[in-house]
Amino acid sequence: MSYNLFLNLTLDKDLKIAFFDSGIGGLSVLAEALRRFSGAEFLYFADEDHVPYGTKSRAEIVRLSLDAVGFLVSRGADGVVVACNTATSAAISELRGAFSVPVIGMEPAVKLAADSFGARPTLLIATPLTIAGEKLARLVGRLECETWSLPLPRLVEFAQDLEFDSPAVRAYLREELAKFELERLGSLVLGCTHFNYFKDVLREILPSHVRIIDGIDGTLNRLASELGEGLKFARGYDLPSRAAKFDADGGVEFGANSSAQVGKFEAQGRGADSRQNARGHSKDGGKIYYPNGNSVKYFYSGRALDAAQLRKVELFLKRLDAMREIN
Ligand code: DGL
C-alpha cells in the first residue's frame, strides 16, 4: 500500500471520543457534544462504583482516573474528555503522561467569568478537592477579579440520588449560598459537572443579574481544536457553537444557531427511544443512536448498562436539555 493511500485510510477512520466522569455529571458535556457534532462515535464512562470523587484523596482519584481512562483507551478511544473538574484537578498530568491519545480536561470557567463580569466578584461552587487544589489556586491567582469559592459536596450526592429539585436541595443551596453577599456578585461558576442539573434551582435563588456559567463550551472547543480533522459539526453548528456572548451590561445573547438547533433537535426526538434502547443494548455495551448520526456506548465503571439504567440516562439527558439555556 502506498504511503498516501495509507494516510487517507487513517484519516477516514471514524474517531471514537470518550467522556469520563465520576458519575452522571459528565453527561452534561456529552449532551452538548451530541448537539454539536455529527456522525461521531462516543463512549461514556461513569465511575459509579467510586462516586463521589470530590471527598477522596488526590492519590485515590489519580488511581481511579488511570483505571477509567485505561479502560476507555482499551475500548478504542482516540481521545478522552475528562468531563469532571475534580479528576482534572487531581489527575490530568498523570493521565497525559500515561496515555498517548489526547486527554482534554475540564477547568472551572473562572477566567470566562472574570473576563465577562469581572467588575463584580465571582462565586465558584465546586467539590472540596477542586477548591483545595493547586491548579485552581494558580488559575485564580492570575485573575484580577475577586473570586470567592464554596464547596458543595452534598450537591453531588443529591444528583447521584436523582434528587434534583426537592425541598432538601433548595434548603441546602439557600443555606450555603446565604454565606455570601449575593447582590454583589457578577456570576456564579459551576465548577463541577454534576451541578448542571441544578441550574433551575440556582436561578431561583440567585439575584436576577447574576449569570450562571458552566465550562462546557470551553471544553468542547478544546476537543474540536485538538481532534478537528476527525470531528464533524452538526448542521448549523460551525464554530463558535452555542456562543454565549456577554455584553457590557451583563446581558446574555446566544448565537442564532442555538435555538434553531434546539427546535430541530426536539422535532427529531431527543436521543434514544425505548425501542432503540431495547434493540441497541447488548452485553458488550450496546450502541445507542442519536440524532445527527451520533452514537454512544455507556459504561458504569467497567460494566455495560442494562435497559433500566439506559432509560434513566435518557431522563438525565432530558433534564440537562431543559437546563442548558438557563444562564
Ligand atoms: N462531576 C465531578 C466534577 O466535575 C465530581 C463529582 C464528585 O464525584 O465528587 O467535579
mmCIF file of C-alpha atoms and ligand atoms in Angstrom:
data_model
loop_
_atom_site.group_PDB
_atom_site.id
_atom_site.type_symbol
_atom_site.label_atom_id
_atom_site.label_comp_id
_atom_site.label_asym_id
_atom_site.label_seq_id
_atom_site.Cartn_x
_atom_site.Cartn_y
_atom_site.Cartn_z
ATOM 1 C CA MET A 1 0.000 0.000 0.000
ATOM 2 C CA SER A 2 1.396 3.389 -0.902
ATOM 3 C CA TYR A 3 2.080 5.845 1.878
ATOM 4 C CA ASN A 4 -0.582 8.267 0.555
ATOM 5 C CA LEU A 5 -3.280 5.638 0.447
ATOM 6 C CA PHE A 6 -2.387 4.577 3.987
ATOM 7 C CA LEU A 7 -2.622 8.183 5.149
ATOM 8 C CA ASN A 8 -6.068 8.606 3.589
ATOM 9 C CA LEU A 9 -7.359 5.445 5.182
ATOM 10 C CA THR A 10 -6.077 6.617 8.535
ATOM 11 C CA LEU A 11 -7.804 9.997 8.219
ATOM 12 C CA ASP A 12 -11.065 8.406 7.040
ATOM 13 C CA LYS A 13 -11.377 6.216 10.101
ATOM 14 C CA ASP A 14 -14.175 7.455 12.386
ATOM 15 C CA LEU A 15 -12.846 8.817 15.611
ATOM 16 C CA LYS A 16 -14.054 7.408 18.904
ATOM 17 C CA ILE A 17 -14.278 10.063 21.586
ATOM 18 C CA ALA A 18 -14.651 9.045 25.221
ATOM 19 C CA PHE A 19 -16.113 11.033 28.112
ATOM 20 C CA PHE A 20 -15.252 10.181 31.682
ATOM 21 C CA ASP A 21 -16.752 11.367 34.967
ATOM 22 C CA SER A 22 -17.146 10.001 38.484
ATOM 23 C CA GLY A 23 -20.869 9.668 37.730
ATOM 24 C CA ILE A 24 -23.673 11.316 35.802
ATOM 25 C CA GLY A 25 -22.244 14.863 35.830
ATOM 26 C CA GLY A 26 -20.254 14.414 32.641
ATOM 27 C CA LEU A 27 -23.467 13.669 30.754
ATOM 28 C CA SER A 28 -23.893 17.460 30.652
ATOM 29 C CA VAL A 29 -20.792 17.654 28.450
ATOM 30 C CA LEU A 30 -21.804 14.636 26.365
ATOM 31 C CA ALA A 31 -25.303 16.117 25.847
ATOM 32 C CA GLU A 32 -23.782 19.240 24.340
ATOM 33 C CA ALA A 33 -21.378 17.175 22.211
ATOM 34 C CA LEU A 34 -24.375 15.241 20.831
ATOM 35 C CA ARG A 35 -25.879 18.518 19.603
ATOM 36 C CA ARG A 36 -22.706 19.997 18.321
ATOM 37 C CA PHE A 37 -21.103 17.128 16.414
ATOM 38 C CA SER A 38 -22.391 14.727 13.800
ATOM 39 C CA GLY A 39 -21.501 11.177 12.834
ATOM 40 C CA ALA A 40 -19.394 10.758 15.967
ATOM 41 C CA GLU A 41 -18.886 7.594 17.970
ATOM 42 C CA PHE A 42 -18.823 8.351 21.693
ATOM 43 C CA LEU A 43 -18.067 6.271 24.779
ATOM 44 C CA TYR A 44 -19.258 7.392 28.213
ATOM 45 C CA PHE A 45 -17.750 6.070 31.441
ATOM 46 C CA ALA A 46 -19.336 6.898 34.817
ATOM 47 C CA ASP A 47 -17.328 5.554 37.732
ATOM 48 C CA GLU A 48 -20.473 4.678 39.667
ATOM 49 C CA ASP A 49 -18.571 2.234 41.903
ATOM 50 C CA HIS A 50 -16.461 5.056 43.318
ATOM 51 C CA VAL A 51 -18.529 8.240 43.103
ATOM 52 C CA PRO A 52 -18.127 10.767 44.743
ATOM 53 C CA TYR A 53 -14.568 11.740 43.882
ATOM 54 C CA GLY A 54 -14.690 15.214 45.446
ATOM 55 C CA THR A 55 -14.234 13.993 49.017
ATOM 56 C CA LYS A 56 -11.482 11.433 48.262
ATOM 57 C CA SER A 57 -7.717 11.912 48.396
ATOM 58 C CA ARG A 58 -5.810 13.096 45.374
ATOM 59 C CA ALA A 59 -3.872 9.801 45.220
ATOM 60 C CA GLU A 60 -7.099 7.807 45.120
ATOM 61 C CA ILE A 61 -8.507 9.927 42.323
ATOM 62 C CA VAL A 62 -5.298 9.554 40.321
ATOM 63 C CA ARG A 63 -5.564 5.754 40.630
ATOM 64 C CA LEU A 64 -9.268 5.658 39.738
ATOM 65 C CA SER A 65 -8.831 8.033 36.802
ATOM 66 C CA LEU A 66 -5.937 5.986 35.380
ATOM 67 C CA ASP A 67 -8.145 2.878 35.573
ATOM 68 C CA ALA A 68 -11.096 4.587 33.924
ATOM 69 C CA VAL A 69 -9.121 6.148 31.089
ATOM 70 C CA GLY A 70 -7.183 2.879 30.627
ATOM 71 C CA PHE A 71 -10.496 1.094 30.151
ATOM 72 C CA LEU A 72 -11.641 3.660 27.576
ATOM 73 C CA VAL A 73 -8.376 3.516 25.643
ATOM 74 C CA SER A 74 -8.619 -0.294 25.623
ATOM 75 C CA ARG A 75 -12.072 0.171 24.035
ATOM 76 C CA GLY A 76 -10.514 2.138 21.192
ATOM 77 C CA ALA A 77 -10.865 5.749 22.384
ATOM 78 C CA ASP A 78 -8.893 8.123 20.122
ATOM 79 C CA GLY A 79 -9.357 10.989 22.563
ATOM 80 C CA VAL A 80 -10.656 11.311 26.116
ATOM 81 C CA VAL A 81 -12.560 14.195 27.660
ATOM 82 C CA VAL A 82 -12.237 14.226 31.432
ATOM 83 C CA ALA A 83 -15.735 15.647 31.980
ATOM 84 C CA CYS A 84 -15.009 16.055 35.662
ATOM 85 C CA ASN A 85 -13.373 19.092 37.250
ATOM 86 C CA THR A 86 -12.250 17.027 40.223
ATOM 87 C CA ALA A 87 -10.457 14.344 38.198
ATOM 88 C CA THR A 88 -8.887 17.072 36.050
ATOM 89 C CA SER A 89 -7.648 18.894 39.118
ATOM 90 C CA ALA A 90 -6.209 15.743 40.697
ATOM 91 C CA ALA A 91 -5.002 13.669 37.790
ATOM 92 C CA ILE A 92 -4.676 15.458 34.446
ATOM 93 C CA SER A 93 -0.851 15.396 34.311
ATOM 94 C CA GLU A 94 -0.721 11.705 35.298
ATOM 95 C CA LEU A 95 -3.319 10.896 32.626
ATOM 96 C CA ARG A 96 -1.453 12.795 29.929
ATOM 97 C CA GLY A 97 1.770 11.085 30.966
ATOM 98 C CA ALA A 98 0.224 7.605 30.874
ATOM 99 C CA PHE A 99 -1.657 7.657 27.552
ATOM 100 C CA SER A 100 -0.692 8.704 24.073
ATOM 101 C CA VAL A 101 -4.201 9.812 22.986
ATOM 102 C CA PRO A 102 -5.206 13.450 23.596
ATOM 103 C CA VAL A 103 -6.707 13.921 27.072
ATOM 104 C CA ILE A 104 -8.848 17.050 27.386
ATOM 105 C CA GLY A 105 -9.516 18.320 30.886
ATOM 106 C CA MET A 106 -12.225 20.475 32.363
ATOM 107 C CA GLU A 107 -11.493 23.503 34.497
ATOM 108 C CA PRO A 108 -13.894 25.851 36.313
ATOM 109 C CA ALA A 109 -14.663 28.730 33.931
ATOM 110 C CA VAL A 110 -13.471 31.428 36.348
ATOM 111 C CA LYS A 111 -11.458 33.138 33.622
ATOM 112 C CA LEU A 112 -14.500 33.455 31.367
ATOM 113 C CA ALA A 113 -16.422 34.788 34.374
ATOM 114 C CA ALA A 114 -13.689 37.311 35.179
ATOM 115 C CA ASP A 115 -13.371 38.430 31.544
ATOM 116 C CA SER A 116 -17.136 38.849 31.169
ATOM 117 C CA PHE A 117 -18.281 40.125 34.570
ATOM 118 C CA GLY A 118 -15.025 40.879 36.376
ATOM 119 C CA ALA A 119 -16.225 44.249 37.678
ATOM 120 C CA ARG A 120 -18.077 42.265 40.335
ATOM 121 C CA PRO A 121 -16.902 39.227 42.362
ATOM 122 C CA THR A 122 -17.274 35.685 41.019
ATOM 123 C CA LEU A 123 -18.530 32.848 43.208
ATOM 124 C CA LEU A 124 -17.171 29.418 42.290
ATOM 125 C CA ILE A 125 -19.028 26.332 43.508
ATOM 126 C CA ALA A 126 -17.191 23.005 43.178
ATOM 127 C CA THR A 127 -16.148 19.898 45.107
ATOM 128 C CA PRO A 128 -13.853 20.206 48.167
ATOM 129 C CA LEU A 129 -10.966 18.642 46.227
ATOM 130 C CA THR A 130 -11.237 21.058 43.293
ATOM 131 C CA ILE A 131 -11.422 24.029 45.646
ATOM 132 C CA ALA A 132 -8.397 22.907 47.663
ATOM 133 C CA GLY A 133 -6.383 22.046 44.536
ATOM 134 C CA GLU A 134 -3.195 23.798 43.434
ATOM 135 C CA LYS A 135 -4.494 24.005 39.895
ATOM 136 C CA LEU A 136 -7.346 26.277 40.931
ATOM 137 C CA ALA A 137 -5.090 28.399 43.134
ATOM 138 C CA ARG A 138 -2.822 29.011 40.116
ATOM 139 C CA LEU A 139 -5.773 29.799 37.857
ATOM 140 C CA VAL A 140 -7.399 32.221 40.297
ATOM 141 C CA GLY A 141 -4.021 33.771 41.153
ATOM 142 C CA ARG A 142 -3.721 35.009 37.567
ATOM 143 C CA LEU A 143 -7.090 36.792 37.648
ATOM 144 C CA GLU A 144 -7.693 40.374 38.658
ATOM 145 C CA CYS A 145 -11.271 39.605 39.628
ATOM 146 C CA GLU A 146 -12.277 38.907 43.246
ATOM 147 C CA THR A 147 -13.138 35.177 43.325
ATOM 148 C CA TRP A 148 -14.957 33.502 46.198
ATOM 149 C CA SER A 149 -15.364 29.740 46.493
ATOM 150 C CA LEU A 150 -17.818 27.379 48.126
ATOM 151 C CA PRO A 151 -17.527 23.571 48.316
ATOM 152 C CA LEU A 152 -20.888 21.822 47.818
ATOM 153 C CA PRO A 153 -20.214 18.080 48.277
ATOM 154 C CA ARG A 154 -23.841 17.273 49.094
ATOM 155 C CA LEU A 155 -24.977 18.518 45.710
ATOM 156 C CA VAL A 156 -23.055 15.661 44.076
ATOM 157 C CA GLU A 157 -24.863 13.201 46.356
ATOM 158 C CA PHE A 158 -28.240 14.752 45.579
ATOM 159 C CA ALA A 159 -27.535 14.388 41.854
ATOM 160 C CA GLN A 160 -26.396 10.781 42.187
ATOM 161 C CA ASP A 161 -29.580 10.052 44.215
ATOM 162 C CA LEU A 162 -31.574 11.626 41.359
ATOM 163 C CA GLU A 163 -32.835 14.327 43.690
ATOM 164 C CA PHE A 164 -32.670 17.447 41.549
ATOM 165 C CA ASP A 165 -35.474 19.698 42.650
ATOM 166 C CA SER A 166 -36.606 18.772 46.166
ATOM 167 C CA PRO A 167 -37.199 20.878 49.312
ATOM 168 C CA ALA A 168 -33.976 19.400 50.744
ATOM 169 C CA VAL A 169 -31.967 20.566 47.693
ATOM 170 C CA ARG A 170 -33.491 24.040 47.921
ATOM 171 C CA ALA A 171 -32.837 24.288 51.665
ATOM 172 C CA TYR A 172 -29.212 23.150 51.243
ATOM 173 C CA LEU A 173 -28.490 25.617 48.455
ATOM 174 C CA ARG A 174 -30.264 28.514 50.172
ATOM 175 C CA GLU A 175 -28.350 27.918 53.378
ATOM 176 C CA GLU A 176 -24.943 27.560 51.712
ATOM 177 C CA LEU A 177 -25.372 30.498 49.345
ATOM 178 C CA ALA A 178 -26.615 32.719 52.181
ATOM 179 C CA LYS A 179 -22.993 32.787 53.429
ATOM 180 C CA PHE A 180 -22.249 35.274 50.619
ATOM 181 C CA GLU A 181 -23.434 38.734 49.645
ATOM 182 C CA LEU A 182 -25.181 37.526 46.518
ATOM 183 C CA GLU A 183 -26.254 41.032 45.460
ATOM 184 C CA ARG A 184 -22.584 41.937 44.948
ATOM 185 C CA LEU A 185 -21.894 39.003 42.619
ATOM 186 C CA GLY A 186 -21.398 39.202 38.859
ATOM 187 C CA SER A 187 -21.518 35.479 38.193
ATOM 188 C CA LEU A 188 -21.730 32.010 39.677
ATOM 189 C CA VAL A 189 -19.362 29.453 38.141
ATOM 190 C CA LEU A 190 -20.397 25.800 38.153
ATOM 191 C CA GLY A 191 -17.063 24.119 38.803
ATOM 192 C CA CYS A 192 -18.469 20.603 38.953
ATOM 193 C CA THR A 193 -20.311 18.922 36.111
ATOM 194 C CA HIS A 194 -22.883 17.435 38.498
ATOM 195 C CA PHE A 195 -24.076 20.969 39.282
ATOM 196 C CA ASN A 196 -25.549 21.435 35.793
ATOM 197 C CA TYR A 197 -28.622 19.508 36.951
ATOM 198 C CA PHE A 198 -29.478 22.282 39.411
ATOM 199 C CA LYS A 199 -29.428 25.363 37.188
ATOM 200 C CA ASP A 200 -33.177 25.953 37.646
ATOM 201 C CA VAL A 201 -32.995 25.913 41.446
ATOM 202 C CA LEU A 202 -29.863 28.073 41.442
ATOM 203 C CA ARG A 203 -31.566 30.543 39.078
ATOM 204 C CA GLU A 204 -34.442 30.827 41.527
ATOM 205 C CA ILE A 205 -32.153 31.580 44.468
ATOM 206 C CA LEU A 206 -29.699 33.970 42.806
ATOM 207 C CA PRO A 207 -30.476 37.648 42.160
ATOM 208 C CA SER A 208 -31.512 38.012 38.529
ATOM 209 C CA HIS A 209 -28.408 39.982 37.464
ATOM 210 C CA VAL A 210 -26.058 37.118 38.483
ATOM 211 C CA ARG A 211 -25.111 34.969 35.468
ATOM 212 C CA ILE A 212 -24.598 31.208 35.773
ATOM 213 C CA ILE A 213 -21.536 29.972 33.869
ATOM 214 C CA ASP A 214 -20.506 26.377 33.123
ATOM 215 C CA GLY A 215 -17.285 25.250 31.457
ATOM 216 C CA ILE A 216 -18.869 23.074 28.780
ATOM 217 C CA ASP A 217 -18.291 25.244 25.711
ATOM 218 C CA GLY A 218 -14.644 25.818 26.525
ATOM 219 C CA THR A 219 -14.068 22.087 26.907
ATOM 220 C CA LEU A 220 -15.776 21.197 23.629
ATOM 221 C CA ASN A 221 -13.966 23.972 21.770
ATOM 222 C CA ARG A 222 -10.742 22.446 23.034
ATOM 223 C CA LEU A 223 -11.847 18.981 21.915
ATOM 224 C CA ALA A 224 -12.749 20.293 18.466
ATOM 225 C CA SER A 225 -9.422 22.042 18.069
ATOM 226 C CA GLU A 226 -7.392 19.027 19.234
ATOM 227 C CA LEU A 227 -9.267 16.480 17.111
ATOM 228 C CA GLY A 228 -10.582 18.893 14.485
ATOM 229 C CA GLU A 229 -9.816 16.770 11.428
ATOM 230 C CA GLY A 230 -11.957 13.860 12.523
ATOM 231 C CA LEU A 231 -14.877 15.638 14.210
ATOM 232 C CA LYS A 232 -17.674 16.957 12.028
ATOM 233 C CA PHE A 233 -20.004 19.715 13.199
ATOM 234 C CA ALA A 234 -23.749 19.177 13.047
ATOM 235 C CA ARG A 235 -25.623 21.427 10.600
ATOM 236 C CA GLY A 236 -25.850 24.990 11.892
ATOM 237 C CA TYR A 237 -23.184 24.286 14.475
ATOM 238 C CA ASP A 238 -19.994 25.638 12.967
ATOM 239 C CA LEU A 239 -17.648 27.339 15.348
ATOM 240 C CA PRO A 240 -18.266 29.170 17.585
ATOM 241 C CA SER A 241 -21.044 26.936 18.755
ATOM 242 C CA ARG A 242 -23.587 27.971 21.366
ATOM 243 C CA ALA A 243 -21.511 31.116 21.546
ATOM 244 C CA ALA A 244 -22.770 32.897 24.593
ATOM 245 C CA LYS A 245 -21.735 36.486 24.125
ATOM 246 C CA PHE A 246 -21.831 38.527 27.251
ATOM 247 C CA ASP A 247 -22.422 42.191 26.578
ATOM 248 C CA ALA A 248 -21.036 45.010 28.643
ATOM 249 C CA ASP A 249 -24.210 45.398 30.724
ATOM 250 C CA GLY A 250 -24.038 41.784 31.760
ATOM 251 C CA GLY A 251 -26.823 40.754 29.382
ATOM 252 C CA VAL A 252 -26.516 37.485 27.563
ATOM 253 C CA GLU A 253 -27.108 36.797 23.938
ATOM 254 C CA PHE A 254 -26.950 33.355 22.385
ATOM 255 C CA GLY A 255 -25.773 32.690 18.853
ATOM 256 C CA ALA A 256 -28.663 32.389 16.393
ATOM 257 C CA ASN A 257 -27.716 28.760 15.809
ATOM 258 C CA SER A 258 -28.634 27.673 19.251
ATOM 259 C CA SER A 259 -32.428 27.918 19.352
ATOM 260 C CA ALA A 260 -32.818 26.752 15.748
ATOM 261 C CA GLN A 261 -30.879 23.685 16.676
ATOM 262 C CA VAL A 262 -32.977 23.082 19.786
ATOM 263 C CA GLY A 263 -36.165 23.087 17.681
ATOM 264 C CA LYS A 264 -34.725 20.735 15.142
ATOM 265 C CA PHE A 265 -33.377 18.510 17.825
ATOM 266 C CA GLU A 266 -36.705 18.205 19.647
ATOM 267 C CA ALA A 267 -38.546 17.630 16.396
ATOM 268 C CA GLN A 268 -36.337 14.676 15.654
ATOM 269 C CA GLY A 269 -36.930 13.222 19.080
ATOM 270 C CA ARG A 270 -34.331 13.502 21.796
ATOM 271 C CA GLY A 271 -31.883 10.669 21.865
ATOM 272 C CA ALA A 272 -32.564 7.017 22.124
ATOM 273 C CA ASP A 273 -36.192 5.998 22.475
ATOM 274 C CA SER A 274 -37.130 2.819 24.293
ATOM 275 C CA ARG A 275 -37.223 0.849 21.061
ATOM 276 C CA GLN A 276 -33.645 1.862 20.314
ATOM 277 C CA ASN A 277 -32.630 1.089 23.870
ATOM 278 C CA ALA A 278 -34.100 -2.364 23.713
ATOM 279 C CA ARG A 279 -32.503 -3.059 20.362
ATOM 280 C CA GLY A 280 -29.245 -1.253 20.924
ATOM 281 C CA HIS A 281 -28.421 -2.811 24.244
ATOM 282 C CA SER A 282 -26.045 -5.752 24.266
ATOM 283 C CA LYS A 283 -23.695 -7.489 26.658
ATOM 284 C CA ASP A 284 -20.756 -5.605 25.239
ATOM 285 C CA GLY A 285 -22.360 -2.233 25.931
ATOM 286 C CA GLY A 286 -24.742 -1.702 23.040
ATOM 287 C CA LYS A 287 -24.557 1.411 20.972
ATOM 288 C CA ILE A 288 -27.378 3.896 21.405
ATOM 289 C CA TYR A 289 -28.121 6.000 18.329
ATOM 290 C CA TYR A 290 -28.915 9.701 18.486
ATOM 291 C CA PRO A 291 -29.922 12.410 16.027
ATOM 292 C CA ASN A 292 -27.098 13.861 13.880
ATOM 293 C CA GLY A 293 -25.846 10.312 13.265
ATOM 294 C CA ASN A 294 -24.068 10.154 16.618
ATOM 295 C CA SER A 295 -23.890 7.074 18.817
ATOM 296 C CA VAL A 296 -22.877 6.404 22.425
ATOM 297 C CA LYS A 297 -21.801 3.309 24.341
ATOM 298 C CA TYR A 298 -22.346 3.747 28.073
ATOM 299 C CA PHE A 299 -20.434 2.083 30.897
ATOM 300 C CA TYR A 300 -20.867 2.269 34.663
ATOM 301 C CA SER A 301 -17.356 1.595 35.889
ATOM 302 C CA GLY A 302 -16.439 -1.329 33.595
ATOM 303 C CA ARG A 303 -19.989 -2.623 33.017
ATOM 304 C CA ALA A 304 -22.405 -2.077 30.161
ATOM 305 C CA LEU A 305 -25.704 -0.519 31.239
ATOM 306 C CA ASP A 306 -28.907 -2.578 31.383
ATOM 307 C CA ALA A 307 -32.150 -1.360 29.830
ATOM 308 C CA ALA A 308 -33.434 0.263 33.057
ATOM 309 C CA GLN A 309 -30.176 2.197 33.531
ATOM 310 C CA LEU A 310 -30.272 3.332 29.907
ATOM 311 C CA ARG A 311 -33.788 4.666 30.423
ATOM 312 C CA LYS A 312 -32.510 6.685 33.374
ATOM 313 C CA VAL A 313 -29.716 8.099 31.218
ATOM 314 C CA GLU A 314 -32.429 9.355 28.850
ATOM 315 C CA LEU A 315 -34.107 11.131 31.768
ATOM 316 C CA PHE A 316 -30.817 12.765 32.744
ATOM 317 C CA LEU A 317 -30.249 13.948 29.177
ATOM 318 C CA LYS A 318 -33.784 15.380 29.065
ATOM 319 C CA ARG A 319 -33.256 17.262 32.312
ATOM 320 C CA LEU A 320 -29.926 18.594 31.034
ATOM 321 C CA ASP A 321 -31.628 19.766 27.843
ATOM 322 C CA ALA A 322 -34.094 21.716 29.944
ATOM 323 C CA MET A 323 -31.226 23.287 31.919
ATOM 324 C CA ARG A 324 -28.974 24.285 29.055
ATOM 325 C CA GLU A 325 -30.415 27.704 28.244
ATOM 326 C CA ILE A 326 -30.566 28.787 31.891
ATOM 327 C CA ASN A 327 -27.759 31.230 32.428
HETATM 328 N N1 DGL B 1 -18.585 15.697 38.452
HETATM 329 C C1 DGL B 1 -17.366 15.878 39.139
HETATM 330 C C2 DGL B 1 -16.760 17.253 38.910
HETATM 331 O O1 DGL B 1 -16.988 17.853 37.900
HETATM 332 C C3 DGL B 1 -17.155 15.405 40.541
HETATM 333 C C4 DGL B 1 -18.240 14.953 41.424
HETATM 334 C C5 DGL B 1 -17.729 14.032 42.518
HETATM 335 O O2 DGL B 1 -17.602 12.856 42.210
HETATM 336 O O3 DGL B 1 -17.476 14.486 43.633
HETATM 337 O O4 DGL B 1 -16.020 17.738 39.714
#
